[in-house]
PDB file of C-alpha atoms in Angstrom:
ATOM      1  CA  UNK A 144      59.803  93.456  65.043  1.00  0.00           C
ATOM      2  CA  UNK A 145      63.380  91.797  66.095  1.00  0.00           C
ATOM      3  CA  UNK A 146      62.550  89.021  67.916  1.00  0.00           C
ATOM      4  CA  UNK A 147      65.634  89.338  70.726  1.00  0.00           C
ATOM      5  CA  UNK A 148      63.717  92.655  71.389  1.00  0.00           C
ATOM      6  CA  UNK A 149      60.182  91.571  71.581  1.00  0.00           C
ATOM      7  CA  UNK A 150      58.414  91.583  75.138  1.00  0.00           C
ATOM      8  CA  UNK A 151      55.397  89.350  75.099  1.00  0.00           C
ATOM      9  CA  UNK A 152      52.553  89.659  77.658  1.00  0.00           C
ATOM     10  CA  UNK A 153      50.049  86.904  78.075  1.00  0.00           C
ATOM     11  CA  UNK A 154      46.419  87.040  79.845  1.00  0.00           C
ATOM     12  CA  UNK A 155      44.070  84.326  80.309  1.00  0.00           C
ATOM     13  CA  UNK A 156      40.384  84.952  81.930  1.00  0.00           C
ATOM     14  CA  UNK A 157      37.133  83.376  82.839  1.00  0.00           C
ATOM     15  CA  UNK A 158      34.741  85.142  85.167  1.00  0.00           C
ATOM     16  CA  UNK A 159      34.154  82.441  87.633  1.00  0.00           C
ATOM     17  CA  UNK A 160      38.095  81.133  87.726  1.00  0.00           C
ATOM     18  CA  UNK A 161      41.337  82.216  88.144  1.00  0.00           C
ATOM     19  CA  UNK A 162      43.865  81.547  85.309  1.00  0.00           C
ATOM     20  CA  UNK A 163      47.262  82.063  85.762  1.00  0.00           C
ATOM     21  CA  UNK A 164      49.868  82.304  82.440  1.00  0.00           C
ATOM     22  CA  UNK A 165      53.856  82.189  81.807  1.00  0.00           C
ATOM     23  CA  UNK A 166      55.496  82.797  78.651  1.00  0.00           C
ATOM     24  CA  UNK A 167      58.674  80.527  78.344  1.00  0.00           C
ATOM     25  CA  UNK A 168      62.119  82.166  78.848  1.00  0.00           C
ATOM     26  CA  UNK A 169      64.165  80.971  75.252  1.00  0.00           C
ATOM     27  CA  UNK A 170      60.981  80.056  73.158  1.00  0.00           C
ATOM     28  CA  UNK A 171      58.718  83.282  73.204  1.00  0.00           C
ATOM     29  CA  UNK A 172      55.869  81.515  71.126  1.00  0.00           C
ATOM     30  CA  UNK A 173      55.164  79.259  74.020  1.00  0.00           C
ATOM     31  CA  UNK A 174      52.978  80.121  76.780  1.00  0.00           C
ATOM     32  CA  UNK A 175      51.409  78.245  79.348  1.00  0.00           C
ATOM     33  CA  UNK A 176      48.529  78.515  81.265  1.00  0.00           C
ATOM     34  CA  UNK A 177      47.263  77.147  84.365  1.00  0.00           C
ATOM     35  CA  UNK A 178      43.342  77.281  85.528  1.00  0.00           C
ATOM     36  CA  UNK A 179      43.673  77.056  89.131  1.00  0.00           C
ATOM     37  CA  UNK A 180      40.411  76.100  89.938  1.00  0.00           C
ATOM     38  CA  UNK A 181      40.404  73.781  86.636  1.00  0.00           C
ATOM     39  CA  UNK A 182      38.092  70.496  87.663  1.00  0.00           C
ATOM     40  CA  UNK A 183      38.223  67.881  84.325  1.00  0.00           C
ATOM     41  CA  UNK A 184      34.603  66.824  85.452  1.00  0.00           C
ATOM     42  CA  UNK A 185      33.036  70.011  85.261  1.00  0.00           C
ATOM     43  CA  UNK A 186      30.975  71.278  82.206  1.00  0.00           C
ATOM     44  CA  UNK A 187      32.852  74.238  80.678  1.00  0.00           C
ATOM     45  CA  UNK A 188      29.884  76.655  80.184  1.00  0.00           C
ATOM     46  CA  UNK A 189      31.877  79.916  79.780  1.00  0.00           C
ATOM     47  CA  UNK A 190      34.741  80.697  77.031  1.00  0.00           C
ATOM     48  CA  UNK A 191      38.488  81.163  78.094  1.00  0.00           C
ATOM     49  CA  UNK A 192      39.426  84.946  76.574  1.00  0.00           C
ATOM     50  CA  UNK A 193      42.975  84.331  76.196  1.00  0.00           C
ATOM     51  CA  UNK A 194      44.997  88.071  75.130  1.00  0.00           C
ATOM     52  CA  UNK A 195      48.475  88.433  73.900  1.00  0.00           C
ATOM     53  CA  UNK A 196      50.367  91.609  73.815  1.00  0.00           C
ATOM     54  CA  UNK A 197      53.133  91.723  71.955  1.00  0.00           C
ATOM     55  CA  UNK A 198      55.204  95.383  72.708  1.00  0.00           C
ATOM     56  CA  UNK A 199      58.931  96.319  70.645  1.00  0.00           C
ATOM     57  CA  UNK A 200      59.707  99.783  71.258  1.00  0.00           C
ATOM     58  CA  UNK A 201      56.990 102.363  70.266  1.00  0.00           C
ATOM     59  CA  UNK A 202      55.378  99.609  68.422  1.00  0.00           C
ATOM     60  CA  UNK A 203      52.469  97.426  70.540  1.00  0.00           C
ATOM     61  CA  UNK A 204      50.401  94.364  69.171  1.00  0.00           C
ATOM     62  CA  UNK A 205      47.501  93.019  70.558  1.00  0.00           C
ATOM     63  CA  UNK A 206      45.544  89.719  69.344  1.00  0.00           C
ATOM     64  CA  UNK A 207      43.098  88.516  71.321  1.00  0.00           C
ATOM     65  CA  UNK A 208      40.595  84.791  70.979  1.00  0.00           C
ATOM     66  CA  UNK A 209      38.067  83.257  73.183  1.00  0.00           C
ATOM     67  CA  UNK A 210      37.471  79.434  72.877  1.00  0.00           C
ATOM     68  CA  UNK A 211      36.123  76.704  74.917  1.00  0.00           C
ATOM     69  CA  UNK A 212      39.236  74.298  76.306  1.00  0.00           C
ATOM     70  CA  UNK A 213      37.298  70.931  74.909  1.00  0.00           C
ATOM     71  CA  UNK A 214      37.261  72.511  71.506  1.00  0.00           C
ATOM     72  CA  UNK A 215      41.251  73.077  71.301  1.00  0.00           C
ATOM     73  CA  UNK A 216      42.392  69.793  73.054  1.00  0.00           C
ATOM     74  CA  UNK A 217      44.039  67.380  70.679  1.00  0.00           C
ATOM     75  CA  UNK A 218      44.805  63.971  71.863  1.00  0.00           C
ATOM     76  CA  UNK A 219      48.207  62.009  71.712  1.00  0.00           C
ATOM     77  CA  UNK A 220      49.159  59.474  69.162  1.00  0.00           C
ATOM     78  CA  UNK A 221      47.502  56.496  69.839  1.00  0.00           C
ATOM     79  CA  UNK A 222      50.055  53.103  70.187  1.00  0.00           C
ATOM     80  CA  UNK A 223      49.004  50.129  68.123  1.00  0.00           C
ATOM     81  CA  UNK A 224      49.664  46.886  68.806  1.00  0.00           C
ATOM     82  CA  UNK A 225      49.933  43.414  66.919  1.00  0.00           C
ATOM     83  CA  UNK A 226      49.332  39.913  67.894  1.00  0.00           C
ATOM     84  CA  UNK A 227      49.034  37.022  65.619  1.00  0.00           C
ATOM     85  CA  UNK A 228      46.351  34.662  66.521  1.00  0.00           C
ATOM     86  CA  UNK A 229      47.485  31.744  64.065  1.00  0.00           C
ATOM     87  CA  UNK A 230      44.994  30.457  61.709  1.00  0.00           C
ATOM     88  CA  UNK A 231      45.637  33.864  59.511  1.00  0.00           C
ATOM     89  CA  UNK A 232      44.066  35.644  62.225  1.00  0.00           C
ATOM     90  CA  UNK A 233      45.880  38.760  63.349  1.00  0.00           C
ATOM     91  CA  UNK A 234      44.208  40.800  66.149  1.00  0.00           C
ATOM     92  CA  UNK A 235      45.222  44.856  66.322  1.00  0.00           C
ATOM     93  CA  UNK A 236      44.678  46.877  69.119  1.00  0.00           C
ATOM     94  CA  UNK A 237      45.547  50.313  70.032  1.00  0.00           C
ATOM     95  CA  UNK A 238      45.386  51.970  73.335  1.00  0.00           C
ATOM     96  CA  UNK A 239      44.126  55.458  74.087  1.00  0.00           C
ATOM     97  CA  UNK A 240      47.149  58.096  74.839  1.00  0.00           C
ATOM     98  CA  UNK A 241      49.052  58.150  78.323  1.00  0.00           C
ATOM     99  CA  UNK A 242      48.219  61.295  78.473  1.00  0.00           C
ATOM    100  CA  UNK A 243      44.292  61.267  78.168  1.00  0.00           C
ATOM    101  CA  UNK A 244      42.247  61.921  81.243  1.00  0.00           C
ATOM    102  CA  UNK A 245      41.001  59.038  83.270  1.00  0.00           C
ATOM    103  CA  UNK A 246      38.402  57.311  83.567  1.00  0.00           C
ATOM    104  CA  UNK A 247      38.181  56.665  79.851  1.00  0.00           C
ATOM    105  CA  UNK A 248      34.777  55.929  80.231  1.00  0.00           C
ATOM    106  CA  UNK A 249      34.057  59.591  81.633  1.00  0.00           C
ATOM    107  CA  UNK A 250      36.396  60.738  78.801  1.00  0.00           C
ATOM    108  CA  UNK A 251      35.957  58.263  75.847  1.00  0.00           C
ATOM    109  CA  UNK A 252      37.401  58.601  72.388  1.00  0.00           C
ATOM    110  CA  UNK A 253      35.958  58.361  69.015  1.00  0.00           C
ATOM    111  CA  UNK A 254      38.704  56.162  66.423  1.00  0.00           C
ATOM    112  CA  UNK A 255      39.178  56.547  63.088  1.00  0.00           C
ATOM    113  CA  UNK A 256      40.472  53.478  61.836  1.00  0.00           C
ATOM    114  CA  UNK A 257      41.749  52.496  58.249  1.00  0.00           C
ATOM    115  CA  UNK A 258      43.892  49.402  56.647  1.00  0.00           C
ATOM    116  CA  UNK A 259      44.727  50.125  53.529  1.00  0.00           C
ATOM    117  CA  UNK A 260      46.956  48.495  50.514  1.00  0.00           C
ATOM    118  CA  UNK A 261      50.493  48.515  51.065  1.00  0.00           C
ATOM    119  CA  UNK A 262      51.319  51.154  48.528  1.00  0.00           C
ATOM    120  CA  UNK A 263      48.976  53.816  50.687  1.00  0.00           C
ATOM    121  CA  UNK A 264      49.710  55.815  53.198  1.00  0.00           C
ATOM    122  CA  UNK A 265      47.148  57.039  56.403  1.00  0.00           C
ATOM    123  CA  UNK A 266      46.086  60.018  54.531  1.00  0.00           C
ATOM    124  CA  UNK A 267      44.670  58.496  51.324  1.00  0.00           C
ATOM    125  CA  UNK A 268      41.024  58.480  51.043  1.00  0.00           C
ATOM    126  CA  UNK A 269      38.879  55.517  51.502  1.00  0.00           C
ATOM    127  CA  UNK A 270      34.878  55.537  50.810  1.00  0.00           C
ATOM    128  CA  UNK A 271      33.200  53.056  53.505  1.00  0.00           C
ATOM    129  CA  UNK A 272      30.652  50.705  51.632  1.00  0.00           C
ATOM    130  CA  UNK A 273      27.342  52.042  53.140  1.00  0.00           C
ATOM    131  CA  UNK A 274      25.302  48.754  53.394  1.00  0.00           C
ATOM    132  CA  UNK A 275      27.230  47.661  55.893  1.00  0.00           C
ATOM    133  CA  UNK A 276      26.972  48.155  59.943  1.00  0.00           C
ATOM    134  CA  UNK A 277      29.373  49.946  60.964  1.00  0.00           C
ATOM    135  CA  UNK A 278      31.560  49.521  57.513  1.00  0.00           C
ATOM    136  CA  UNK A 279      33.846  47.039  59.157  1.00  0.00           C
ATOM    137  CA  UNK A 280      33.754  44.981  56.063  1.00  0.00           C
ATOM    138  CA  UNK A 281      36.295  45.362  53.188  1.00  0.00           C
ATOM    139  CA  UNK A 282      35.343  47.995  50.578  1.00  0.00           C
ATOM    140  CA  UNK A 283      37.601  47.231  47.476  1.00  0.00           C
ATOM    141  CA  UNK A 284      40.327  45.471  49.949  1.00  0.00           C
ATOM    142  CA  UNK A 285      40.603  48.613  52.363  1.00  0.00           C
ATOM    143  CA  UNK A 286      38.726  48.714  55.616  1.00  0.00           C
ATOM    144  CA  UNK A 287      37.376  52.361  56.957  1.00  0.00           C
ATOM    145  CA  UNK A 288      34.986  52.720  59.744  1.00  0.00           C
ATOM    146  CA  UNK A 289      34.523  54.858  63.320  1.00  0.00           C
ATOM    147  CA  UNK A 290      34.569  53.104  66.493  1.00  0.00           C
ATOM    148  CA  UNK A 291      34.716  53.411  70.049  1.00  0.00           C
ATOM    149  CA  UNK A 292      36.289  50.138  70.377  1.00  0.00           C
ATOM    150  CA  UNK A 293      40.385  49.564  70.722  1.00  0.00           C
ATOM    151  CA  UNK A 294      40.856  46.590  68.426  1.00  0.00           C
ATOM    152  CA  UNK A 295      40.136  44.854  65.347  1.00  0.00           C
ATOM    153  CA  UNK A 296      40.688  41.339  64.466  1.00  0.00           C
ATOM    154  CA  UNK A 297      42.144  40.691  60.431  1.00  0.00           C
ATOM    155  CA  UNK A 298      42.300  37.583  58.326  1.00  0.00           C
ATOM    156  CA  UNK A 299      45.686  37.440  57.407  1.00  0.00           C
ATOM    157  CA  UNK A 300      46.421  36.955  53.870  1.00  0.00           C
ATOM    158  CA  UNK A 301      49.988  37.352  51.620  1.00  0.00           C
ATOM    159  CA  UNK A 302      48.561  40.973  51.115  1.00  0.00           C
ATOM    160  CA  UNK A 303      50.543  43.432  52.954  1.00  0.00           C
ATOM    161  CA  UNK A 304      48.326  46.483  54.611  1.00  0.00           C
ATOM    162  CA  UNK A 305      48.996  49.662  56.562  1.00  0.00           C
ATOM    163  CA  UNK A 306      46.815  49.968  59.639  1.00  0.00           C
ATOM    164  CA  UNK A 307      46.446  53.506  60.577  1.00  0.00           C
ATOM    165  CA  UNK A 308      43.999  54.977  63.687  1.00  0.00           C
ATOM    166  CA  UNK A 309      43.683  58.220  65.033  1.00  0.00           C
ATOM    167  CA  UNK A 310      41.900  59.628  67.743  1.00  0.00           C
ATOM    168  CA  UNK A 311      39.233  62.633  68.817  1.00  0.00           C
ATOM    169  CA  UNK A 312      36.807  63.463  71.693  1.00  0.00           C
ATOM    170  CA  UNK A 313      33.891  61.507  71.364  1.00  0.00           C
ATOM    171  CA  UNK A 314      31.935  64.861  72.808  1.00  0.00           C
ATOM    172  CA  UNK A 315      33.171  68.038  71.461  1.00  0.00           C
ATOM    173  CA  UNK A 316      34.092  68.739  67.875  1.00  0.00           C
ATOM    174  CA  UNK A 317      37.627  69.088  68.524  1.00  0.00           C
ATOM    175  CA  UNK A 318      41.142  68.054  65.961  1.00  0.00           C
ATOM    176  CA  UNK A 319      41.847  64.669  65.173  1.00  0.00           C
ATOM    177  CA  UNK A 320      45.359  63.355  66.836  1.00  0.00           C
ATOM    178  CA  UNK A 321      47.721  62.778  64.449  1.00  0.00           C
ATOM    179  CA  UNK A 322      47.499  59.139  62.472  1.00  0.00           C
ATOM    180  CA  UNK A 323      49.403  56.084  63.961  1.00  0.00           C
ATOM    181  CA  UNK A 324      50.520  53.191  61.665  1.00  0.00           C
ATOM    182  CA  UNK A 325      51.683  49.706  61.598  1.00  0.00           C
ATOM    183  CA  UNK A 326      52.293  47.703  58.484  1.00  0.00           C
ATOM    184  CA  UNK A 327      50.897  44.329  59.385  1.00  0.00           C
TER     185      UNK A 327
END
């Protein structure tokens, strides 16, 4: 198919709503869609079908996918913050993404949160020592745990660590965000 040639067609359906979809003008792979009767407190209890037709000449393409919404949404980077507390204290807090519906206690997030040795980066694995609540304790100098809370504080030694956090639904089995990090 030559892409200058390509006409793309894009449906989006639920039985009890209306969806509405656009395929941008210069970027053909993008399409947006718009449920106009979309309420963020409602329970989704039917699948979107979403279709695309993809036609180039006498040659037509159809591929077609039904999901729920919650399971595709992927938040925002989270932003970290630092504050030294003196005494080697250092507290580090992150915030949930601008972008993230509100109220966050309607819509909480589940954290993934990790300081590791300087020479690591977010993606390197870390086992969490199990005889510990929540593993917020060190487990061979790197911290891993899940939490629900936005900070963390650190006793602050000459060691150097990356802090890295990352973000998902707390409800629906949907992507981690991508990781955010801070060298503290």
């Amino acid at each position: 198919m030559n892409p200058n040639s390509v006409q793309i067609l894009v449906e989006a359906h639920r039985s009890n709503s209306s969806i509405s979809c656009t395929v941008h003008d210069q970027d053909k792979s993008r399409a947006v869609c718009h449920e106009l009767t979309y309420c963020p407190f409602q329970e989704e209890l039917e699948k979107v079908g979403f279709n695309l037709y993809a036609i180039d000449g006498s040659r037509f393409e159809n591929y077609s996918s039904e999901f729920f919404l919650a399971d595709i949404v992927k938040p925002e980077k989270v932003q970290i913050h630092k504050k030294d507390e003196g005494d080697k204290k250092v507290v580090v807090s992150w915030e949930y993404p601008q972008s993230w519906d509100h109220p966050h206690s309607y819509f909480p997030l589940t954290f993934e949160v990790k300081a590791l040795k300087n020479k690591h980066n977010c993606n390197h694995e870390v086992r969490s020592d199990p005889r510990t609540p929540n593993h917020k304790v060190p487990h061979k100098g790197s911290y891993h745990f899940f939490t629900e809370e936005t900070s963390l504080q650190l006793n602050h030694s000459t060691k150097k660590y990356v802090f890295c956090v990352r973000a998902k639904d707390m409800y629906c089995n949907s992507p981690w965000s991508e990781w955010s990090a801070m060298y503290v």
